[in-house]
Amino acid sequence: MAFPVLVCHCKLQGCGDVFTDVVLAQGWSRGGMIVNSLSLCYHNKLILAPMVRVGTLPMRLLALDYGADIVYCEELIDLKMLQCKRVVNEVLSTVDFVAPDDRVVFRTCRREQSRLVFQMGTSDAERALAVARLVEDDVAGIDVNMGCPKDYSTKGGMGAALLSDPDKIEKILSTLVKGTRRPVTCKIRILPSLEDTLSLVKRIESTGIAAIAVHGRKREERPQHPVSCETIKAIAETLSIPVIANGGSHDHIKDHLDIEDFRRATAASSVMVARAAMWNPSIFLKEGLRPLEEVMQKYIRYAVQYDNHYTNTKYCLCQMLREQLESPQGKLLHAAQSSREICEAFGLGTFYEETTQELDSRRAELLAKTPEETREPAEDPSGVIKMAVKFDRRAYSPQITPKTCLLEWCRREKLAQPVYETVQRPLDRLFCSVVTVAEQKYQSTLWDKSKKLAEQAAAIVCLRSQGLPEGRLGEESSSLHKRKREAPEQDPEGPRAQDPAKPGDLCKKPFVTLGSTKESPLEGW
């Protein structure tokens, strides 16, 4: 299906479209997310600033609800993102970037895609470009953090540490501008002198970025220090690209009307709001601030609907409550140790139950649907039988895994036990395994986040190609199930060989990394 490309009639530099911030290009990207083409417009915009632990999906959606034009995610470190795998989450209708330990590092959804800017922490141009290419199909813009003064950002030369290395700044931004299909921006702090600041921003502008966000404080200054509107104004009057003013929450921005006053004081194109939006995201609403109770309940609903980790939900709610943390509701929130308890503290217990039941039902439906193509084995020229399968523990009977099923079958057929050979791909640290049974090799074409999961997937390929039970819920009981029930009655004190087989204890599994001189059936992956 082809999408029409709108013609941009806006003459303002940095603005992609007079009708919509992002225009849809032809076709679809991987995973069903729409690929956007033209640039974001950074003129006359209200923007949610990147805030660590705050700028997650629920807060970004809430800010959009209340009138924000653009939302930034929290700063995410390049090395951490490069370990992640992009996963389409069909249960939540999101795209997740999942770390090897199964933690969701970054989650987004289609609704925010055309107005979401991904901010990264980086000190290396090539890593920055790799991250940009990893996420560019799911976001509208790419931003480099060059202003955060905190240790977690400045260590390794990231954040505000970059301000003392203009050559590195130029290399990172130039590489991104040339290498990604998304508009590139950066966020900086001002330097000790106006002359040095203007020299730096001119050099930054020359890289071809679409806009620059300026926090009007020096690296060593904190919110209690006054923001320098004059310096931001001098930058705005010097550059031809849009300048986004930031840092006004403490001195200037208390309600929506103050945002425009701050923009005028700085002569900026747009305003980026951080702490004032963290305290009450309805700051973006033209009609004025909404009651905090209403705002928090709406935030909690998004957090539950998108399976936000309860510790992050709790942190954001505490930032909203502020001086009310000692209230009865604040004490309930402080004591909450789960999303359920947070919901109950705010009178949303029924909503939590209904939503989680709906998500569980959706998850069960998806697990029950196994595409036919994943059940049809195919043999490639190397003789390895391959299928695109993954192992999901929730789809299998307790204490039963494909590896145990395969081992039991080999024992019954008097075959040598399965031998697994697993490799790890250096770029994303994902694993793939080949299992050899009766001199035939089997492999899943899908790479997995752990060695154990990759081996289970290989076992599934073997079992399915032989038409054998693999332990899935709903399958007819196999002799393995019977063996497990009978073993304790036969000899409660018998050897551990009668215990349920455990992954990792069944056989020797040689492990190599890609690039090893050892010949591997996975060579070339």
mmCIF file of N, CA, C and O in Angstrom, residues 446-521:
data_model
loop_
_atom_site.group_PDB
_atom_site.id
_atom_site.type_symbol
_atom_site.label_atom_id
_atom_site.label_comp_id
_atom_site.label_asym_id
_atom_site.label_seq_id
_atom_site.Cartn_x
_atom_site.Cartn_y
_atom_site.Cartn_z
ATOM 1 N N LEU A 446 16.027 -17.804 14.241
ATOM 2 C CA LEU A 446 15.847 -16.611 15.066
ATOM 3 C C LEU A 446 16.878 -16.603 16.189
ATOM 4 O O LEU A 446 17.008 -17.570 16.940
ATOM 5 N N TRP A 447 17.599 -15.512 16.307
ATOM 6 C CA TRP A 447 18.601 -15.380 17.359
ATOM 7 C C TRP A 447 17.924 -15.006 18.670
ATOM 8 O O TRP A 447 16.914 -14.298 18.684
ATOM 9 N N ASP A 448 18.484 -15.478 19.792
ATOM 10 C CA ASP A 448 17.833 -15.279 21.081
ATOM 11 C C ASP A 448 18.761 -14.597 22.065
ATOM 12 O O ASP A 448 19.970 -14.511 21.864
ATOM 13 N N LYS A 449 18.168 -14.144 23.180
ATOM 14 C CA LYS A 449 18.916 -13.324 24.133
ATOM 15 C C LYS A 449 19.775 -14.128 25.097
ATOM 16 O O LYS A 449 20.575 -13.552 25.837
ATOM 17 N N SER A 450 19.596 -15.444 25.145
ATOM 18 C CA SER A 450 20.429 -16.255 26.038
ATOM 19 C C SER A 450 20.769 -17.585 25.383
ATOM 20 O O SER A 450 20.058 -18.057 24.488
ATOM 21 N N LYS A 451 21.837 -18.199 25.869
ATOM 22 C CA LYS A 451 22.284 -19.481 25.364
ATOM 23 C C LYS A 451 21.225 -20.561 25.604
ATOM 24 O O LYS A 451 20.934 -21.386 24.728
ATOM 25 N N LYS A 452 20.632 -20.554 26.782
ATOM 26 C CA LYS A 452 19.627 -21.571 27.114
ATOM 27 C C LYS A 452 18.407 -21.478 26.196
ATOM 28 O O LYS A 452 17.876 -22.492 25.741
ATOM 29 N N LEU A 453 17.941 -20.259 25.940
ATOM 30 C CA LEU A 453 16.777 -20.095 25.068
ATOM 31 C C LEU A 453 17.086 -20.537 23.641
ATOM 32 O O LEU A 453 16.241 -21.129 22.962
ATOM 33 N N ALA A 454 18.302 -20.244 23.171
ATOM 34 C CA ALA A 454 18.693 -20.655 21.819
ATOM 35 C C ALA A 454 18.707 -22.174 21.699
ATOM 36 O O ALA A 454 18.298 -22.745 20.681
ATOM 37 N N GLU A 455 19.184 -22.854 22.744
ATOM 38 C CA GLU A 455 19.206 -24.315 22.723
ATOM 39 C C GLU A 455 17.798 -24.907 22.749
ATOM 40 O O GLU A 455 17.508 -25.898 22.056
ATOM 41 N N GLN A 456 16.920 -24.307 23.527
ATOM 42 C CA GLN A 456 15.531 -24.776 23.546
ATOM 43 C C GLN A 456 14.896 -24.618 22.159
ATOM 44 O O GLN A 456 14.150 -25.494 21.696
ATOM 45 N N ALA A 457 15.181 -23.513 21.487
ATOM 46 C CA ALA A 457 14.624 -23.298 20.146
ATOM 47 C C ALA A 457 15.133 -24.349 19.165
ATOM 48 O O ALA A 457 14.378 -24.856 18.321
ATOM 49 N N ALA A 458 16.423 -24.696 19.256
ATOM 50 C CA ALA A 458 16.976 -25.727 18.383
ATOM 51 C C ALA A 458 16.296 -27.070 18.635
ATOM 52 O O ALA A 458 15.997 -27.836 17.703
ATOM 53 N N ALA A 459 16.038 -27.378 19.921
ATOM 54 C CA ALA A 459 15.343 -28.620 20.252
ATOM 55 C C ALA A 459 13.935 -28.638 19.665
ATOM 56 O O ALA A 459 13.461 -29.678 19.193
ATOM 57 N N ILE A 460 13.265 -27.490 19.674
ATOM 58 C CA ILE A 460 11.919 -27.402 19.096
ATOM 59 C C ILE A 460 11.955 -27.751 17.614
ATOM 60 O O ILE A 460 11.091 -28.477 17.102
ATOM 61 N N VAL A 461 12.949 -27.221 16.899
ATOM 62 C CA VAL A 461 13.062 -27.504 15.463
ATOM 63 C C VAL A 461 13.181 -29.006 15.229
ATOM 64 O O VAL A 461 12.517 -29.586 14.358
ATOM 65 N N CYS A 462 14.014 -29.661 16.017
ATOM 66 C CA CYS A 462 14.193 -31.107 15.863
ATOM 67 C C CYS A 462 12.895 -31.855 16.136
ATOM 68 O O CYS A 462 12.478 -32.718 15.354
ATOM 69 N N LEU A 463 12.249 -31.526 17.239
ATOM 70 C CA LEU A 463 11.015 -32.223 17.619
ATOM 71 C C LEU A 463 9.907 -32.022 16.594
ATOM 72 O O LEU A 463 9.202 -32.961 16.224
ATOM 73 N N ARG A 464 9.756 -30.794 16.137
ATOM 74 C CA ARG A 464 8.687 -30.524 15.173
ATOM 75 C C ARG A 464 8.957 -31.197 13.837
ATOM 76 O O ARG A 464 8.032 -31.667 13.161
ATOM 77 N N SER A 465 10.220 -31.237 13.444
ATOM 78 C CA SER A 465 10.541 -31.874 12.161
ATOM 79 C C SER A 465 10.275 -33.369 12.217
ATOM 80 O O SER A 465 10.021 -34.003 11.182
ATOM 81 N N GLN A 466 10.292 -33.953 13.436
ATOM 82 C CA GLN A 466 10.025 -35.379 13.609
ATOM 83 C C GLN A 466 8.573 -35.652 13.997
ATOM 84 O O GLN A 466 8.179 -36.808 14.158
ATOM 85 N N GLY A 467 7.787 -34.584 14.156
ATOM 86 C CA GLY A 467 6.393 -34.753 14.555
ATOM 87 C C GLY A 467 6.240 -35.249 15.981
ATOM 88 O O GLY A 467 5.282 -35.968 16.306
ATOM 89 N N LEU A 468 7.174 -34.850 16.869
ATOM 90 C CA LEU A 468 7.178 -35.335 18.248
ATOM 91 C C LEU A 468 6.630 -34.280 19.208
ATOM 92 O O LEU A 468 6.733 -33.081 18.953
ATOM 93 N N PRO A 469 6.058 -34.722 20.338
ATOM 94 C CA PRO A 469 5.600 -33.763 21.361
ATOM 95 C C PRO A 469 6.777 -32.955 21.884
ATOM 96 O O PRO A 469 7.890 -33.475 22.012
ATOM 97 N N GLU A 470 6.519 -31.693 22.202
ATOM 98 C CA GLU A 470 7.595 -30.828 22.689
ATOM 99 C C GLU A 470 7.296 -30.247 24.056
ATOM 100 O O GLU A 470 8.041 -29.415 24.570
ATOM 101 N N GLY A 471 6.173 -30.679 24.676
ATOM 102 C CA GLY A 471 5.850 -30.204 26.017
ATOM 103 C C GLY A 471 4.945 -29.007 26.066
ATOM 104 O O GLY A 471 4.718 -28.440 27.146
ATOM 105 N N ARG A 472 4.394 -28.579 24.931
ATOM 106 C CA ARG A 472 3.512 -27.414 24.911
ATOM 107 C C ARG A 472 2.228 -27.698 25.673
ATOM 108 O O ARG A 472 1.743 -28.830 25.729
ATOM 109 N N LEU A 473 1.647 -26.688 26.260
ATOM 110 C CA LEU A 473 0.362 -26.814 26.928
ATOM 111 C C LEU A 473 -0.677 -27.309 25.935
ATOM 112 O O LEU A 473 -0.752 -26.828 24.811
ATOM 113 N N GLY A 474 -1.478 -28.276 26.340
ATOM 114 C CA GLY A 474 -2.531 -28.781 25.474
ATOM 115 C C GLY A 474 -2.128 -30.004 24.682
ATOM 116 O O GLY A 474 -2.980 -30.660 24.071
ATOM 117 N N GLU A 475 -0.828 -30.329 24.659
ATOM 118 C CA GLU A 475 -0.398 -31.530 23.960
ATOM 119 C C GLU A 475 -0.792 -32.771 24.764
ATOM 120 O O GLU A 475 -0.914 -32.712 25.988
ATOM 121 N N GLU A 476 -0.966 -33.895 24.081
ATOM 122 C CA GLU A 476 -1.240 -35.139 24.777
ATOM 123 C C GLU A 476 -0.042 -35.518 25.644
ATOM 124 O O GLU A 476 1.108 -35.291 25.280
ATOM 125 N N SER A 477 -0.332 -36.126 26.790
ATOM 126 C CA SER A 477 0.744 -36.510 27.708
ATOM 127 C C SER A 477 1.685 -37.490 27.042
ATOM 128 O O SER A 477 1.268 -38.416 26.356
ATOM 129 N N SER A 478 2.942 -37.278 27.216
ATOM 130 C CA SER A 478 3.953 -38.169 26.658
ATOM 131 C C SER A 478 4.493 -39.070 27.755
ATOM 132 O O SER A 478 4.198 -38.906 28.930
ATOM 133 N N SER A 479 5.314 -40.038 27.352
ATOM 134 C CA SER A 479 5.903 -40.930 28.349
ATOM 135 C C SER A 479 6.792 -40.164 29.314
ATOM 136 O O SER A 479 7.003 -40.569 30.437
ATOM 137 N N LEU A 480 7.297 -39.001 28.847
ATOM 138 C CA LEU A 480 8.137 -38.188 29.732
ATOM 139 C C LEU A 480 7.331 -37.697 30.924
ATOM 140 O O LEU A 480 7.780 -37.716 32.058
ATOM 141 N N HIS A 481 6.075 -37.241 30.652
ATOM 142 C CA HIS A 481 5.225 -36.780 31.733
ATOM 143 C C HIS A 481 4.962 -37.919 32.714
ATOM 144 O O HIS A 481 5.004 -37.750 33.928
ATOM 145 N N LYS A 482 4.675 -39.100 32.156
ATOM 146 C CA LYS A 482 4.388 -40.260 32.991
ATOM 147 C C LYS A 482 5.601 -40.632 33.831
ATOM 148 O O LYS A 482 5.500 -40.912 35.012
ATOM 149 N N ARG A 483 6.758 -40.617 33.216
ATOM 150 C CA ARG A 483 8.008 -40.952 33.915
ATOM 151 C C ARG A 483 8.230 -40.036 35.104
ATOM 152 O O ARG A 483 8.608 -40.465 36.186
ATOM 153 N N LYS A 484 7.929 -38.735 34.919
ATOM 154 C CA LYS A 484 8.167 -37.781 35.987
ATOM 155 C C LYS A 484 7.231 -38.019 37.161
ATOM 156 O O LYS A 484 7.569 -37.785 38.296
ATOM 157 N N ARG A 485 5.996 -38.453 36.878
ATOM 158 C CA ARG A 485 5.051 -38.695 37.960
ATOM 159 C C ARG A 485 5.372 -39.989 38.706
ATOM 160 O O ARG A 485 5.182 -40.098 39.901
ATOM 161 N N GLU A 486 5.862 -41.016 37.992
ATOM 162 C CA GLU A 486 6.055 -42.323 38.588
ATOM 163 C C GLU A 486 7.377 -42.454 39.330
ATOM 164 O O GLU A 486 7.485 -43.232 40.274
ATOM 165 N N ALA A 487 8.399 -41.682 38.898
ATOM 166 C CA ALA A 487 9.737 -41.878 39.453
ATOM 167 C C ALA A 487 9.792 -41.805 40.976
ATOM 168 O O ALA A 487 10.385 -42.668 41.616
ATOM 169 N N PRO A 488 9.147 -40.828 41.653
ATOM 170 C CA PRO A 488 9.248 -40.759 43.101
ATOM 171 C C PRO A 488 8.647 -41.980 43.786
ATOM 172 O O PRO A 488 9.106 -42.409 44.839
ATOM 173 N N GLU A 489 7.561 -42.577 43.202
ATOM 174 C CA GLU A 489 6.915 -43.733 43.809
ATOM 175 C C GLU A 489 7.789 -44.980 43.689
ATOM 176 O O GLU A 489 7.767 -45.852 44.541
ATOM 177 N N GLN A 490 8.547 -45.072 42.615
ATOM 178 C CA GLN A 490 9.384 -46.249 42.403
ATOM 179 C C GLN A 490 10.557 -46.283 43.372
ATOM 180 O O GLN A 490 10.896 -47.315 43.921
ATOM 181 N N ASP A 491 11.171 -45.144 43.577
ATOM 182 C CA ASP A 491 12.361 -45.127 44.436
ATOM 183 C C ASP A 491 12.611 -43.714 44.933
ATOM 184 O O ASP A 491 13.356 -42.945 44.331
ATOM 185 N N PRO A 492 11.946 -43.318 46.037
ATOM 186 C CA PRO A 492 12.099 -41.943 46.533
ATOM 187 C C PRO A 492 13.541 -41.571 46.836
ATOM 188 O O PRO A 492 13.902 -40.409 46.790
ATOM 189 N N GLU A 493 14.366 -42.559 47.163
ATOM 190 C CA GLU A 493 15.754 -42.269 47.512
ATOM 191 C C GLU A 493 16.700 -42.593 46.374
ATOM 192 O O GLU A 493 17.903 -42.690 46.565
ATOM 193 N N GLY A 494 16.151 -42.796 45.159
ATOM 194 C CA GLY A 494 16.960 -43.211 44.023
ATOM 195 C C GLY A 494 17.904 -42.125 43.569
ATOM 196 O O GLY A 494 17.901 -41.013 44.073
ATOM 197 N N PRO A 495 18.727 -42.466 42.592
ATOM 198 C CA PRO A 495 19.738 -41.513 42.107
ATOM 199 C C PRO A 495 19.102 -40.326 41.430
ATOM 200 O O PRO A 495 17.979 -40.388 40.954
ATOM 201 N N ARG A 496 19.823 -39.239 41.327
ATOM 202 C CA ARG A 496 19.312 -38.017 40.725
ATOM 203 C C ARG A 496 19.081 -38.175 39.237
ATOM 204 O O ARG A 496 18.480 -37.313 38.612
ATOM 205 N N ALA A 497 19.534 -39.273 38.667
ATOM 206 C CA ALA A 497 19.269 -39.504 37.246
ATOM 207 C C ALA A 497 17.785 -39.625 36.987
ATOM 208 O O ALA A 497 17.318 -39.439 35.876
ATOM 209 N N GLN A 498 16.978 -39.928 38.055
ATOM 210 C CA GLN A 498 15.541 -40.046 37.887
ATOM 211 C C GLN A 498 14.840 -38.716 38.126
ATOM 212 O O GLN A 498 13.633 -38.620 37.949
ATOM 213 N N ASP A 499 15.551 -37.716 38.579
ATOM 214 C CA ASP A 499 14.949 -36.400 38.756
ATOM 215 C C ASP A 499 14.616 -35.802 37.404
ATOM 216 O O ASP A 499 15.195 -36.165 36.389
ATOM 217 N N PRO A 500 13.694 -34.806 37.369
ATOM 218 C CA PRO A 500 13.416 -34.121 36.094
ATOM 219 C C PRO A 500 14.686 -33.540 35.503
ATOM 220 O O PRO A 500 15.473 -32.911 36.197
ATOM 221 N N ALA A 501 14.870 -33.804 34.228
ATOM 222 C CA ALA A 501 16.058 -33.269 33.555
ATOM 223 C C ALA A 501 16.003 -31.765 33.532
ATOM 224 O O ALA A 501 14.948 -31.168 33.371
ATOM 225 N N LYS A 502 17.148 -31.134 33.712
ATOM 226 C CA LYS A 502 17.224 -29.680 33.740
ATOM 227 C C LYS A 502 18.091 -29.176 32.606
ATOM 228 O O LYS A 502 19.110 -29.768 32.289
ATOM 229 N N PRO A 503 17.666 -28.038 32.007
ATOM 230 C CA PRO A 503 18.514 -27.462 30.957
ATOM 231 C C PRO A 503 19.913 -27.196 31.497
ATOM 232 O O PRO A 503 20.078 -26.682 32.586
ATOM 233 N N GLY A 504 20.907 -27.549 30.712
ATOM 234 C CA GLY A 504 22.285 -27.298 31.134
ATOM 235 C C GLY A 504 22.924 -28.495 31.795
ATOM 236 O O GLY A 504 24.136 -28.566 31.944
ATOM 237 N N ASP A 505 22.076 -29.482 32.249
ATOM 238 C CA ASP A 505 22.629 -30.661 32.903
ATOM 239 C C ASP A 505 22.602 -31.884 32.005
ATOM 240 O O ASP A 505 22.985 -32.977 32.416
ATOM 241 N N LEU A 506 22.105 -31.758 30.767
ATOM 242 C CA LEU A 506 21.809 -32.934 29.965
ATOM 243 C C LEU A 506 23.000 -33.453 29.183
ATOM 244 O O LEU A 506 23.146 -34.636 28.967
ATOM 245 N N CYS A 507 23.793 -32.557 28.680
ATOM 246 C CA CYS A 507 24.875 -33.002 27.812
ATOM 247 C C CYS A 507 25.939 -31.922 27.723
ATOM 248 O O CYS A 507 25.730 -30.806 28.147
ATOM 249 N N LYS A 508 27.050 -32.245 27.166
ATOM 250 C CA LYS A 508 28.097 -31.257 26.949
ATOM 251 C C LYS A 508 27.694 -30.371 25.792
ATOM 252 O O LYS A 508 27.270 -30.841 24.748
ATOM 253 N N LYS A 509 27.830 -29.053 25.988
ATOM 254 C CA LYS A 509 27.397 -28.125 24.958
ATOM 255 C C LYS A 509 28.547 -27.198 24.625
ATOM 256 O O LYS A 509 28.775 -26.203 25.315
ATOM 257 N N PRO A 510 29.332 -27.492 23.611
ATOM 258 C CA PRO A 510 30.451 -26.606 23.269
ATOM 259 C C PRO A 510 29.942 -25.218 22.923
ATOM 260 O O PRO A 510 28.907 -25.072 22.303
ATOM 261 N N PHE A 511 30.691 -24.200 23.339
ATOM 262 C CA PHE A 511 30.285 -22.815 23.095
ATOM 263 C C PHE A 511 31.424 -22.069 22.423
ATOM 264 O O PHE A 511 32.564 -22.114 22.878
ATOM 265 N N VAL A 512 31.091 -21.414 21.332
ATOM 266 C CA VAL A 512 32.093 -20.617 20.626
ATOM 267 C C VAL A 512 31.503 -19.258 20.327
ATOM 268 O O VAL A 512 30.296 -19.073 20.334
ATOM 269 N N THR A 513 32.359 -18.291 20.068
ATOM 270 C CA THR A 513 31.890 -16.984 19.620
ATOM 271 C C THR A 513 32.149 -16.855 18.144
ATOM 272 O O THR A 513 33.057 -17.489 17.608
ATOM 273 N N LEU A 514 31.358 -16.036 17.483
ATOM 274 C CA LEU A 514 31.570 -15.837 16.060
ATOM 275 C C LEU A 514 32.955 -15.270 15.826
ATOM 276 O O LEU A 514 33.419 -14.395 16.544
ATOM 277 N N GLY A 515 33.591 -15.766 14.797
ATOM 278 C CA GLY A 515 34.954 -15.343 14.524
ATOM 279 C C GLY A 515 35.961 -16.374 14.977
ATOM 280 O O GLY A 515 37.146 -16.253 14.739
ATOM 281 N N SER A 516 35.450 -17.419 15.672
ATOM 282 C CA SER A 516 36.340 -18.495 16.099
ATOM 283 C C SER A 516 36.850 -19.249 14.880
ATOM 284 O O SER A 516 36.197 -19.333 13.858
ATOM 285 N N THR A 517 38.024 -19.845 15.011
ATOM 286 C CA THR A 517 38.568 -20.619 13.902
ATOM 287 C C THR A 517 37.888 -21.961 13.781
ATOM 288 O O THR A 517 38.033 -22.648 12.785
ATOM 289 N N LYS A 518 37.105 -22.343 14.802
ATOM 290 C CA LYS A 518 36.415 -23.619 14.742
ATOM 291 C C LYS A 518 35.297 -23.559 13.707
ATOM 292 O O LYS A 518 34.511 -22.618 13.666
ATOM 293 N N GLU A 519 35.217 -24.590 12.875
ATOM 294 C CA GLU A 519 34.197 -24.638 11.843
ATOM 295 C C GLU A 519 32.829 -24.759 12.496
ATOM 296 O O GLU A 519 32.625 -25.519 13.429
ATOM 297 N N SER A 520 31.862 -23.982 12.041
ATOM 298 C CA SER A 520 30.534 -23.973 12.647
ATOM 299 C C SER A 520 29.482 -23.949 11.569
ATOM 300 O O SER A 520 29.631 -23.269 10.557
ATOM 301 N N PRO A 521 28.351 -24.672 11.771
ATOM 302 C CA PRO A 521 27.262 -24.608 10.795
ATOM 303 C C PRO A 521 26.604 -23.251 10.746
ATOM 304 O O PRO A 521 25.801 -22.973 9.870
#
